[in-house]
Amino acid sequence: MSRSDAMTNVLWLQGASCGGCTMSILESGASGWFDELRQFGVNLLWHPSVSEETGEEAVEILQSVLDGKVRLDLLLLEGSVARGPSDTGRFNMLAGTNRSVYRWMLDLAPHAGYVIAIGSCAAYGGVPAAGSNPTDAVGLQFEGSDSGGALGAAFRSRLGLPVINVAGCAPHPGWMMETILALTTKDIAASDLDGYGRPKFVANHLAHHGCSRNEFYEFKASAETMSERGCLMEHLGCKATQAVGDCNQRSWNGGGSCTKGGYACIACTSPGFEGAQNFLETAKLAGIPVGLPTDMPKAWFVALAALSKSATPRRVRLNATADHVVVPPGRTTTKTKP
Amino acid sequence: MTRITIGPFNRVEGDLEVRLDIESGRVRRAEVTAPLYRGFEQILEGRPPLDALALAPRICGICSVSQSVAAAAALRDAMAIEAAPNGLLATSIAHAAENAADHLTHFYIFFMPDFAREAYAAHDWHAATHERFAATRGSAARDALPARARLLETMGIIAGKWPHSLAFQPGGTTRAIDLGERVRLLSIATAFRSFLERIVFADALENVLAITTADELDRWRDGRGGDFAHFLRLADSLALSGLGRGTGLMMSYGAYHGTDGELFPRGLFGPRAAIEPLPLAQITEDVSHAWMRDSSADPAHSSTIPDPDKPAAYSWCKAPRLSGQPIEVGAIARQTVAGQALIADLVSASGTNVRNRVIARLIETARIALAMEQWTRALRLSEPFCTNSCDIPDGSYVGLVEAARGSLGHWMAVRGGRIARYQIIAPTTWNFSPRDSFDVGGPLEQALVGTDVGDAGARAVAIQHIVRSFDPCMVCTAH
Ligand code: SF4
Ligand code: SF4
């Protein structure tokens, strides 16, 4: 065990998940995720999608953590905790162990230096908690926006932190890796997390910041149907002015983002995002979007929107409802005063 | 007779448990369990139909585009609209990128690491295989993961992000591609081709696709570098063509739909070993061994309601059947139905098995890499990428697509503007189905029977190869 003593031991488990967080993090690292982990001294004790150990060999690894034979630095869960039916966790058994993932997490979490919820499912319940929530799915330390969840509100990991919630569905590979790596050097304190347990380096931004449609937003020049270029907030459901994340400040898959892709931010970093309906349609009351920017009084928003609409340049107005740029930016001129 | 339970069965997508009855070192009977149920069908009921575009892809993080495309196809069926031709092309490009990424992930991250295991230390090829393919440590991952990430940059351009995008709509895709972006898409496709030609095949894709028989493949392989040839040599050394034989019946819903048909056609490889029309109305689901309440067998009329204490049940997965038969789906089925010469030759010689499934996946990857270049060139940049959605009348609708792992269907019934029913049959639901009421096992259960496990029991590597050769996606299976 000398190798793993010096390194940061990470155990990654999957609960009621779609596997998408793993698929996302596999994009991390210029020479691949495994290389990147090694470069930072991270030892992946076990990960269900990528490790060699299978069956009994894998169970032995989990057991050696419970027995205190292997130090567990970071415990990561991807996917929600399915507590049902009737609190047995049987909707999600850890294969080969006759024991639910719910039970495994309750047993393993106290051994972990830090516990990280990977993705909105593990953080808050996520999509499995939508609608009738047939499996009684919750997050590790939140049930939607209420604290509690599978481990309970009072849970603190061995090194004294609540569960760190790398929210997102799926989260950006950078959010996950940066959190993992910051924890290998114990660089995250309780004060670095927001009220929903999200690392502030992500949560201090809004998904709207840096959106390529920001100019349209300023003038309330809005797209009316799919594939138009205007702002998606007024008609097409964009919640990015209320959702945290630096989604539009970094690239997804080499240059994309939800709003760049032409569809609304559905606030996937927010607890309870899955409860919304009509994701790509803006809920309105008396013609005014219900979900206004969090820190803006409604009357101001209405007044400013009216004003900016009256001042919308022709270029911005026409491009907003076109799928291609129909009016390019005017030619700059060196002429000064007439 | 001894009964062993194998799990967690990792390096597959999601969670899987396999139980085997062993007699004199051979598998007598296999039971395959999907140990996770999340309830997507229940979650979708009562919602506005378009919400399926946000929720259904989240069934699966490895084939979310496939799930999106199936939901969009069902909604398009409901709206009775035509998608914009550019939207279909853009969808095919993104879908191909996801499927090719899946095939790569399967080969390099899930499947090949088993040959690096200690169990094979005595073979003369072991040292090289270990250096190349050992899980997380082999040199292959350093080639494959960056190539995969680069390929998935296709998503940044067409779909905004991956996994879980809302770009795939009934009317097409949500953004128009401009000239600069077309060039970027082409450069990604070219980089992918070059990865395949340098690392996977060590030959031009055209040469690989010109191989039409097993004999030619053997000649092509000899002395060749590249990971495909490496696999072919292992497959010979371990007689993988004799391992994990399928039922012989295969189907494809048809893949990559354009305005003038699809790249890979729809069809059934039937009991007469010939390609026949696919009798879609003959699809049923049996719940005799699933922890599910009895309901209609027809997915258009059934419900999915868990019954966790049901006697005789052992999986959350239902048992889909076509004309009462279990059917194998996946790349080998798609390429057989499409009449791809090499795959047809291999299948006629030895049916479906561990070796042939893997070959089919890599041959398909070469085919879709070329198609991606053609589709990208075919985009008409000044024309629309999306037509408008419209209201959905009451009725029953269906969206059928091919995911990397095989046939994926979404059946949706709408009443009063809400989803009344939503039923999903995913590829691994077919391949990893439990027994039906006639006690007939699903394709994997049948493929495992007869396998020689010797003294290794639960640690038998052969079992690992057979299971992974199907590239199971367990999160899709019961959803
Ligand atoms: S589309 Fe959304 S993120 Fe972009 S500017 Fe409009 S409100 Fe902001
Ligand atoms: S833009 Fe919104 S929906 Fe998209 S990833 Fe960011 S928070 Fe999630």
mmCIF file with all atom_site columns, N, CA, C and O in Angstrom, chain A residues 211 213 226-228 230 232 236-240 248 252-253 256-266 279-280, chain B residues 58 155-169 173-175:
data_model
loop_
_atom_site.group_PDB
_atom_site.id
_atom_site.type_symbol
_atom_site.label_atom_id
_atom_site.label_alt_id
_atom_site.label_comp_id
_atom_site.label_asym_id
_atom_site.label_entity_id
_atom_site.label_seq_id
_atom_site.pdbx_PDB_ins_code
_atom_site.Cartn_x
_atom_site.Cartn_y
_atom_site.Cartn_z
_atom_site.occupancy
_atom_site.B_iso_or_equiv
_atom_site.pdbx_formal_charge
_atom_site.auth_seq_id
_atom_site.auth_comp_id
_atom_site.auth_asym_id
_atom_site.auth_atom_id
_atom_site.pdbx_PDB_model_num
ATOM 1   N N  . CYS A 1 211 ? -22.685 34.770 -22.456 1.00 0.00 ? 211 CYS A N  1
ATOM 2   C CA . CYS A 1 211 ? -23.460 34.119 -23.517 1.00 0.00 ? 211 CYS A CA 1
ATOM 3   C C  . CYS A 1 211 ? -23.285 34.894 -24.813 1.00 0.00 ? 211 CYS A C  1
ATOM 4   O O  . CYS A 1 211 ? -23.273 36.121 -24.827 1.00 0.00 ? 211 CYS A O  1
ATOM 5   N N  . ARG A 1 213 ? -25.307 35.404 -26.879 1.00 0.00 ? 213 ARG A N  1
ATOM 6   C CA . ARG A 1 213 ? -26.537 36.148 -27.184 1.00 0.00 ? 213 ARG A CA 1
ATOM 7   C C  . ARG A 1 213 ? -26.698 37.365 -26.292 1.00 0.00 ? 213 ARG A C  1
ATOM 8   O O  . ARG A 1 213 ? -27.765 37.993 -26.270 1.00 0.00 ? 213 ARG A O  1
ATOM 9   N N  . MET A 1 226 ? -37.283 27.896 -32.427 1.00 0.00 ? 226 MET A N  1
ATOM 10  C CA . MET A 1 226 ? -36.022 27.179 -32.397 1.00 0.00 ? 226 MET A CA 1
ATOM 11  C C  . MET A 1 226 ? -35.129 27.531 -33.573 1.00 0.00 ? 226 MET A C  1
ATOM 12  O O  . MET A 1 226 ? -35.612 27.632 -34.693 1.00 0.00 ? 226 MET A O  1
ATOM 13  N N  . SER A 1 227 ? -33.884 27.655 -33.291 1.00 0.00 ? 227 SER A N  1
ATOM 14  C CA . SER A 1 227 ? -32.789 27.887 -34.235 1.00 0.00 ? 227 SER A CA 1
ATOM 15  C C  . SER A 1 227 ? -32.641 29.349 -34.650 1.00 0.00 ? 227 SER A C  1
ATOM 16  O O  . SER A 1 227 ? -31.791 29.657 -35.476 1.00 0.00 ? 227 SER A O  1
ATOM 17  N N  . GLU A 1 228 ? -33.402 30.237 -34.038 1.00 0.00 ? 228 GLU A N  1
ATOM 18  C CA . GLU A 1 228 ? -33.151 31.659 -34.287 1.00 0.00 ? 228 GLU A CA 1
ATOM 19  C C  . GLU A 1 228 ? -32.058 32.167 -33.344 1.00 0.00 ? 228 GLU A C  1
ATOM 20  O O  . GLU A 1 228 ? -31.774 31.567 -32.313 1.00 0.00 ? 228 GLU A O  1
ATOM 21  N N  . GLY A 1 230 ? -31.660 35.094 -31.619 1.00 0.00 ? 230 GLY A N  1
ATOM 22  C CA . GLY A 1 230 ? -31.869 36.059 -30.540 1.00 0.00 ? 230 GLY A CA 1
ATOM 23  C C  . GLY A 1 230 ? -31.783 35.457 -29.152 1.00 0.00 ? 230 GLY A C  1
ATOM 24  O O  . GLY A 1 230 ? -31.515 34.262 -28.988 1.00 0.00 ? 230 GLY A O  1
ATOM 25  N N  . LEU A 1 232 ? -32.815 33.870 -25.707 1.00 0.00 ? 232 LEU A N  1
ATOM 26  C CA . LEU A 1 232 ? -33.775 32.779 -25.495 1.00 0.00 ? 232 LEU A CA 1
ATOM 27  C C  . LEU A 1 232 ? -34.607 32.974 -24.233 1.00 0.00 ? 232 LEU A C  1
ATOM 28  O O  . LEU A 1 232 ? -35.388 32.112 -23.860 1.00 0.00 ? 232 LEU A O  1
ATOM 29  N N  . LEU A 1 236 ? -38.203 31.400 -25.129 1.00 0.00 ? 236 LEU A N  1
ATOM 30  C CA . LEU A 1 236 ? -37.787 29.998 -25.281 1.00 0.00 ? 236 LEU A CA 1
ATOM 31  C C  . LEU A 1 236 ? -37.218 29.380 -24.005 1.00 0.00 ? 236 LEU A C  1
ATOM 32  O O  . LEU A 1 236 ? -36.516 28.376 -24.051 1.00 0.00 ? 236 LEU A O  1
ATOM 33  N N  . GLY A 1 237 ? -37.537 29.979 -22.874 1.00 0.00 ? 237 GLY A N  1
ATOM 34  C CA . GLY A 1 237 ? -37.318 29.281 -21.608 1.00 0.00 ? 237 GLY A CA 1
ATOM 35  C C  . GLY A 1 237 ? -35.973 29.454 -20.940 1.00 0.00 ? 237 GLY A C  1
ATOM 36  O O  . GLY A 1 237 ? -35.694 28.794 -19.938 1.00 0.00 ? 237 GLY A O  1
ATOM 37  N N  . CYS A 1 238 ? -35.105 30.332 -21.463 1.00 0.00 ? 238 CYS A N  1
ATOM 38  C CA . CYS A 1 238 ? -33.752 30.396 -20.896 1.00 0.00 ? 238 CYS A CA 1
ATOM 39  C C  . CYS A 1 238 ? -33.760 30.881 -19.446 1.00 0.00 ? 238 CYS A C  1
ATOM 40  O O  . CYS A 1 238 ? -34.283 31.934 -19.131 1.00 0.00 ? 238 CYS A O  1
ATOM 41  N N  . LYS A 1 239 ? -33.158 30.074 -18.570 1.00 0.00 ? 239 LYS A N  1
ATOM 42  C CA . LYS A 1 239 ? -33.101 30.405 -17.139 1.00 0.00 ? 239 LYS A CA 1
ATOM 43  C C  . LYS A 1 239 ? -31.692 30.806 -16.713 1.00 0.00 ? 239 LYS A C  1
ATOM 44  O O  . LYS A 1 239 ? -31.390 30.833 -15.509 1.00 0.00 ? 239 LYS A O  1
ATOM 45  N N  . ALA A 1 240 ? -30.847 31.121 -17.693 1.00 0.00 ? 240 ALA A N  1
ATOM 46  C CA . ALA A 1 240 ? -29.440 31.350 -17.356 1.00 0.00 ? 240 ALA A CA 1
ATOM 47  C C  . ALA A 1 240 ? -29.217 32.588 -16.501 1.00 0.00 ? 240 ALA A C  1
ATOM 48  O O  . ALA A 1 240 ? -28.182 32.709 -15.858 1.00 0.00 ? 240 ALA A O  1
ATOM 49  N N  . ASN A 1 248 ? -20.987 29.677 -19.946 1.00 0.00 ? 248 ASN A N  1
ATOM 50  C CA . ASN A 1 248 ? -20.706 30.411 -21.175 1.00 0.00 ? 248 ASN A CA 1
ATOM 51  C C  . ASN A 1 248 ? -19.338 31.086 -21.154 1.00 0.00 ? 248 ASN A C  1
ATOM 52  O O  . ASN A 1 248 ? -18.995 31.815 -22.076 1.00 0.00 ? 248 ASN A O  1
ATOM 53  N N  . TRP A 1 252 ? -17.586 24.050 -23.790 1.00 0.00 ? 252 TRP A N  1
ATOM 54  C CA . TRP A 1 252 ? -18.024 22.668 -23.655 1.00 0.00 ? 252 TRP A CA 1
ATOM 55  C C  . TRP A 1 252 ? -17.705 21.978 -24.967 1.00 0.00 ? 252 TRP A C  1
ATOM 56  O O  . TRP A 1 252 ? -18.027 22.496 -26.044 1.00 0.00 ? 252 TRP A O  1
ATOM 57  N N  . ASN A 1 253 ? -17.120 20.821 -24.896 1.00 0.00 ? 253 ASN A N  1
ATOM 58  C CA . ASN A 1 253 ? -16.798 20.060 -26.109 1.00 0.00 ? 253 ASN A CA 1
ATOM 59  C C  . ASN A 1 253 ? -16.137 20.940 -27.159 1.00 0.00 ? 253 ASN A C  1
ATOM 60  O O  . ASN A 1 253 ? -16.591 21.020 -28.304 1.00 0.00 ? 253 ASN A O  1
ATOM 61  N N  . GLY A 1 256 ? -18.649 24.753 -27.348 1.00 0.00 ? 256 GLY A N  1
ATOM 62  C CA . GLY A 1 256 ? -20.095 24.920 -27.247 1.00 0.00 ? 256 GLY A CA 1
ATOM 63  C C  . GLY A 1 256 ? -20.572 25.369 -25.883 1.00 0.00 ? 256 GLY A C  1
ATOM 64  O O  . GLY A 1 256 ? -19.788 25.597 -24.962 1.00 0.00 ? 256 GLY A O  1
ATOM 65  N N  . SER A 1 257 ? -21.864 25.538 -25.791 1.00 0.00 ? 257 SER A N  1
ATOM 66  C CA . SER A 1 257 ? -22.585 25.736 -24.527 1.00 0.00 ? 257 SER A CA 1
ATOM 67  C C  . SER A 1 257 ? -24.048 25.519 -24.880 1.00 0.00 ? 257 SER A C  1
ATOM 68  O O  . SER A 1 257 ? -24.395 25.460 -26.064 1.00 0.00 ? 257 SER A O  1
ATOM 69  N N  . CYS A 1 258 ? -24.894 25.425 -23.871 1.00 0.00 ? 258 CYS A N  1
ATOM 70  C CA . CYS A 1 258 ? -26.316 25.209 -24.179 1.00 0.00 ? 258 CYS A CA 1
ATOM 71  C C  . CYS A 1 258 ? -26.838 26.337 -25.065 1.00 0.00 ? 258 CYS A C  1
ATOM 72  O O  . CYS A 1 258 ? -27.405 26.088 -26.130 1.00 0.00 ? 258 CYS A O  1
ATOM 73  N N  . THR A 1 259 ? -26.649 27.575 -24.622 1.00 0.00 ? 259 THR A N  1
ATOM 74  C CA . THR A 1 259 ? -27.257 28.679 -25.373 1.00 0.00 ? 259 THR A CA 1
ATOM 75  C C  . THR A 1 259 ? -26.569 28.891 -26.718 1.00 0.00 ? 259 THR A C  1
ATOM 76  O O  . THR A 1 259 ? -27.206 29.284 -27.685 1.00 0.00 ? 259 THR A O  1
ATOM 77  N N  . LYS A 1 260 ? -25.272 28.608 -26.782 1.00 0.00 ? 260 LYS A N  1
ATOM 78  C CA . LYS A 1 260 ? -24.614 28.648 -28.093 1.00 0.00 ? 260 LYS A CA 1
ATOM 79  C C  . LYS A 1 260 ? -25.210 27.580 -28.997 1.00 0.00 ? 260 LYS A C  1
ATOM 80  O O  . LYS A 1 260 ? -25.308 27.747 -30.212 1.00 0.00 ? 260 LYS A O  1
ATOM 81  N N  . GLY A 1 261 ? -25.581 26.458 -28.394 1.00 0.00 ? 261 GLY A N  1
ATOM 82  C CA . GLY A 1 261 ? -26.195 25.377 -29.154 1.00 0.00 ? 261 GLY A CA 1
ATOM 83  C C  . GLY A 1 261 ? -27.587 25.724 -29.647 1.00 0.00 ? 261 GLY A C  1
ATOM 84  O O  . GLY A 1 261 ? -28.182 24.974 -30.416 1.00 0.00 ? 261 GLY A O  1
ATOM 85  N N  . GLY A 1 262 ? -28.137 26.834 -29.150 1.00 0.00 ? 262 GLY A N  1
ATOM 86  C CA . GLY A 1 262 ? -29.425 27.278 -29.665 1.00 0.00 ? 262 GLY A CA 1
ATOM 87  C C  . GLY A 1 262 ? -30.625 26.871 -28.824 1.00 0.00 ? 262 GLY A C  1
ATOM 88  O O  . GLY A 1 262 ? -31.758 26.970 -29.259 1.00 0.00 ? 262 GLY A O  1
ATOM 89  N N  . TYR A 1 263 ? -30.373 26.418 -27.612 1.00 0.00 ? 263 TYR A N  1
ATOM 90  C CA . TYR A 1 263 ? -31.500 26.066 -26.750 1.00 0.00 ? 263 TYR A CA 1
ATOM 91  C C  . TYR A 1 263 ? -31.262 26.633 -25.363 1.00 0.00 ? 263 TYR A C  1
ATOM 92  O O  . TYR A 1 263 ? -30.150 27.008 -24.996 1.00 0.00 ? 263 TYR A O  1
ATOM 93  N N  . ALA A 1 264 ? -32.360 26.670 -24.618 1.00 0.00 ? 264 ALA A N  1
ATOM 94  C CA . ALA A 1 264 ? -32.354 27.348 -23.328 1.00 0.00 ? 264 ALA A CA 1
ATOM 95  C C  . ALA A 1 264 ? -31.455 26.667 -22.310 1.00 0.00 ? 264 ALA A C  1
ATOM 96  O O  . ALA A 1 264 ? -31.298 25.448 -22.327 1.00 0.00 ? 264 ALA A O  1
ATOM 97  N N  . CYS A 1 265 ? -30.940 27.485 -21.413 1.00 0.00 ? 265 CYS A N  1
ATOM 98  C CA . CYS A 1 265 ? -30.387 26.960 -20.161 1.00 0.00 ? 265 CYS A CA 1
ATOM 99  C C  . CYS A 1 265 ? -31.566 26.487 -19.336 1.00 0.00 ? 265 CYS A C  1
ATOM 100 O O  . CYS A 1 265 ? -32.517 27.243 -19.110 1.00 0.00 ? 265 CYS A O  1
ATOM 101 N N  . ILE A 1 266 ? -31.540 25.233 -18.903 1.00 0.00 ? 266 ILE A N  1
ATOM 102 C CA . ILE A 1 266 ? -32.647 24.724 -18.085 1.00 0.00 ? 266 ILE A CA 1
ATOM 103 C C  . ILE A 1 266 ? -32.248 24.682 -16.604 1.00 0.00 ? 266 ILE A C  1
ATOM 104 O O  . ILE A 1 266 ? -32.877 24.000 -15.807 1.00 0.00 ? 266 ILE A O  1
ATOM 105 N N  . PHE A 1 279 ? -39.721 22.969 -20.737 1.00 0.00 ? 279 PHE A N  1
ATOM 106 C CA . PHE A 1 279 ? -38.377 23.518 -20.551 1.00 0.00 ? 279 PHE A CA 1
ATOM 107 C C  . PHE A 1 279 ? -38.021 24.591 -21.579 1.00 0.00 ? 279 PHE A C  1
ATOM 108 O O  . PHE A 1 279 ? -37.297 25.524 -21.269 1.00 0.00 ? 279 PHE A O  1
ATOM 109 N N  . LEU A 1 280 ? -38.517 24.422 -22.809 1.00 0.00 ? 280 LEU A N  1
ATOM 110 C CA . LEU A 1 280 ? -38.088 25.346 -23.857 1.00 0.00 ? 280 LEU A CA 1
ATOM 111 C C  . LEU A 1 280 ? -39.160 26.388 -24.158 1.00 0.00 ? 280 LEU A C  1
ATOM 112 O O  . LEU A 1 280 ? -39.302 26.870 -25.277 1.00 0.00 ? 280 LEU A O  1
ATOM 113 N N  . ARG B 2 58  ? -31.678 11.864 -20.577 1.00 0.00 ? 58  ARG B N  1
ATOM 114 C CA . ARG B 2 58  ? -30.994 11.660 -19.299 1.00 0.00 ? 58  ARG B CA 1
ATOM 115 C C  . ARG B 2 58  ? -31.150 10.233 -18.779 1.00 0.00 ? 58  ARG B C  1
ATOM 116 O O  . ARG B 2 58  ? -30.640 9.898  -17.722 1.00 0.00 ? 58  ARG B O  1
ATOM 117 N N  . MET B 2 155 ? -19.962 17.782 -31.037 1.00 0.00 ? 155 MET B N  1
ATOM 118 C CA . MET B 2 155 ? -21.128 18.165 -30.229 1.00 0.00 ? 155 MET B CA 1
ATOM 119 C C  . MET B 2 155 ? -21.100 19.632 -29.867 1.00 0.00 ? 155 MET B C  1
ATOM 120 O O  . MET B 2 155 ? -22.135 20.289 -29.831 1.00 0.00 ? 155 MET B O  1
ATOM 121 N N  . GLY B 2 156 ? -19.911 20.147 -29.567 1.00 0.00 ? 156 GLY B N  1
ATOM 122 C CA . GLY B 2 156 ? -19.819 21.566 -29.231 1.00 0.00 ? 156 GLY B CA 1
ATOM 123 C C  . GLY B 2 156 ? -20.387 22.421 -30.365 1.00 0.00 ? 156 GLY B C  1
ATOM 124 O O  . GLY B 2 156 ? -21.019 23.444 -30.132 1.00 0.00 ? 156 GLY B O  1
ATOM 125 N N  . ILE B 2 157 ? -20.167 21.987 -31.590 1.00 0.00 ? 157 ILE B N  1
ATOM 126 C CA . ILE B 2 157 ? -20.627 22.772 -32.743 1.00 0.00 ? 157 ILE B CA 1
ATOM 127 C C  . ILE B 2 157 ? -22.108 22.520 -33.036 1.00 0.00 ? 157 ILE B C  1
ATOM 128 O O  . ILE B 2 157 ? -22.888 23.462 -33.183 1.00 0.00 ? 157 ILE B O  1
ATOM 129 N N  . ILE B 2 158 ? -22.509 21.268 -33.076 1.00 0.00 ? 158 ILE B N  1
ATOM 130 C CA . ILE B 2 158 ? -23.891 20.967 -33.498 1.00 0.00 ? 158 ILE B CA 1
ATOM 131 C C  . ILE B 2 158 ? -24.864 20.994 -32.321 1.00 0.00 ? 158 ILE B C  1
ATOM 132 O O  . ILE B 2 158 ? -25.989 21.457 -32.448 1.00 0.00 ? 158 ILE B O  1
ATOM 133 N N  . ALA B 2 159 ? -24.418 20.487 -31.174 1.00 0.00 ? 159 ALA B N  1
ATOM 134 C CA . ALA B 2 159 ? -25.364 20.218 -30.086 1.00 0.00 ? 159 ALA B CA 1
ATOM 135 C C  . ALA B 2 159 ? -25.139 21.057 -28.833 1.00 0.00 ? 159 ALA B C  1
ATOM 136 O O  . ALA B 2 159 ? -25.842 20.868 -27.849 1.00 0.00 ? 159 ALA B O  1
ATOM 137 N N  . GLY B 2 160 ? -24.179 21.979 -28.860 1.00 0.00 ? 160 GLY B N  1
ATOM 138 C CA . GLY B 2 160 ? -23.923 22.814 -27.685 1.00 0.00 ? 160 GLY B CA 1
ATOM 139 C C  . GLY B 2 160 ? -23.067 22.111 -26.664 1.00 0.00 ? 160 GLY B C  1
ATOM 140 O O  . GLY B 2 160 ? -22.024 22.606 -26.268 1.00 0.00 ? 160 GLY B O  1
ATOM 141 N N  . LYS B 2 161 ? -23.508 20.953 -26.226 1.00 0.00 ? 161 LYS B N  1
ATOM 142 C CA . LYS B 2 161 ? -22.712 20.191 -25.273 1.00 0.00 ? 161 LYS B CA 1
ATOM 143 C C  . LYS B 2 161 ? -23.110 18.728 -25.330 1.00 0.00 ? 161 LYS B C  1
ATOM 144 O O  . LYS B 2 161 ? -24.155 18.392 -25.895 1.00 0.00 ? 161 LYS B O  1
ATOM 145 N N  . TRP B 2 162 ? -22.267 17.898 -24.721 1.00 0.00 ? 162 TRP B N  1
ATOM 146 C CA . TRP B 2 162 ? -22.546 16.459 -24.639 1.00 0.00 ? 162 TRP B CA 1
ATOM 147 C C  . TRP B 2 162 ? -21.996 15.954 -23.322 1.00 0.00 ? 162 TRP B C  1
ATOM 148 O O  . TRP B 2 162 ? -20.917 16.366 -22.920 1.00 0.00 ? 162 TRP B O  1
ATOM 149 N N  . PRO B 2 163 ? -22.641 15.036 -22.601 1.00 0.00 ? 163 PRO B N  1
ATOM 150 C CA . PRO B 2 163 ? -23.965 14.504 -22.939 1.00 0.00 ? 163 PRO B CA 1
ATOM 151 C C  . PRO B 2 163 ? -25.101 15.452 -22.540 1.00 0.00 ? 163 PRO B C  1
ATOM 152 O O  . PRO B 2 163 ? -24.850 16.434 -21.861 1.00 0.00 ? 163 PRO B O  1
ATOM 153 N N  . HIS B 2 164 ? -26.287 15.102 -22.973 1.00 0.00 ? 164 HIS B N  1
ATOM 154 C CA . HIS B 2 164 ? -27.529 15.790 -22.607 1.00 0.00 ? 164 HIS B CA 1
ATOM 155 C C  . HIS B 2 164 ? -27.639 17.145 -23.277 1.00 0.00 ? 164 HIS B C  1
ATOM 156 O O  . HIS B 2 164 ? -27.282 18.181 -22.705 1.00 0.00 ? 164 HIS B O  1
ATOM 157 N N  . SER B 2 165 ? -28.147 17.114 -24.473 1.00 0.00 ? 165 SER B N  1
ATOM 158 C CA . SER B 2 165 ? -28.316 18.319 -25.269 1.00 0.00 ? 165 SER B CA 1
ATOM 159 C C  . SER B 2 165 ? -29.787 18.440 -25.628 1.00 0.00 ? 165 SER B C  1
ATOM 160 O O  . SER B 2 165 ? -30.501 17.447 -25.710 1.00 0.00 ? 165 SER B O  1
ATOM 161 N N  . LEU B 2 166 ? -30.221 19.663 -25.845 1.00 0.00 ? 166 LEU B N  1
ATOM 162 C CA . LEU B 2 166 ? -31.602 19.876 -26.305 1.00 0.00 ? 166 LEU B CA 1
ATOM 163 C C  . LEU B 2 166 ? -31.639 20.260 -27.780 1.00 0.00 ? 166 LEU B C  1
ATOM 164 O O  . LEU B 2 166 ? -32.634 20.770 -28.280 1.00 0.00 ? 166 LEU B O  1
ATOM 165 N N  . ALA B 2 167 ? -30.530 20.019 -28.457 1.00 0.00 ? 167 ALA B N  1
ATOM 166 C CA . ALA B 2 167 ? -30.417 20.485 -29.842 1.00 0.00 ? 167 ALA B CA 1
ATOM 167 C C  . ALA B 2 167 ? -31.274 19.666 -30.813 1.00 0.00 ? 167 ALA B C  1
ATOM 168 O O  . ALA B 2 167 ? -31.573 20.138 -31.898 1.00 0.00 ? 167 ALA B O  1
ATOM 169 N N  . PHE B 2 168 ? -31.657 18.441 -30.416 1.00 0.00 ? 168 PHE B N  1
ATOM 170 C CA . PHE B 2 168 ? -32.338 17.555 -31.369 1.00 0.00 ? 168 PHE B CA 1
ATOM 171 C C  . PHE B 2 168 ? -33.843 17.693 -31.196 1.00 0.00 ? 168 PHE B C  1
ATOM 172 O O  . PHE B 2 168 ? -34.404 17.269 -30.195 1.00 0.00 ? 168 PHE B O  1
ATOM 173 N N  . GLN B 2 169 ? -34.454 18.344 -32.157 1.00 0.00 ? 169 GLN B N  1
ATOM 174 C CA . GLN B 2 169 ? -35.861 18.700 -32.081 1.00 0.00 ? 169 GLN B CA 1
ATOM 175 C C  . GLN B 2 169 ? -36.636 17.951 -33.165 1.00 0.00 ? 169 GLN B C  1
ATOM 176 O O  . GLN B 2 169 ? -36.048 17.485 -34.149 1.00 0.00 ? 169 GLN B O  1
ATOM 177 N N  . THR B 2 173 ? -32.415 20.625 -36.033 1.00 0.00 ? 173 THR B N  1
ATOM 178 C CA . THR B 2 173 ? -31.500 20.984 -34.939 1.00 0.00 ? 173 THR B CA 1
ATOM 179 C C  . THR B 2 173 ? -31.575 22.481 -34.669 1.00 0.00 ? 173 THR B C  1
ATOM 180 O O  . THR B 2 173 ? -32.015 23.256 -35.524 1.00 0.00 ? 173 THR B O  1
ATOM 181 N N  . THR B 2 174 ? -31.133 22.874 -33.490 1.00 0.00 ? 174 THR B N  1
ATOM 182 C CA . THR B 2 174 ? -31.433 24.220 -32.990 1.00 0.00 ? 174 THR B CA 1
ATOM 183 C C  . THR B 2 174 ? -30.470 25.305 -33.445 1.00 0.00 ? 174 THR B C  1
ATOM 184 O O  . THR B 2 174 ? -30.590 26.442 -32.998 1.00 0.00 ? 174 THR B O  1
ATOM 185 N N  . ARG B 2 175 ? -29.500 24.979 -34.248 1.00 0.00 ? 175 ARG B N  1
ATOM 186 C CA . ARG B 2 175 ? -28.658 26.075 -34.736 1.00 0.00 ? 175 ARG B CA 1
ATOM 187 C C  . ARG B 2 175 ? -28.163 25.792 -36.144 1.00 0.00 ? 175 ARG B C  1
ATOM 188 O O  . ARG B 2 175 ? -27.886 24.656 -36.510 1.00 0.00 ? 175 ARG B O  1
#
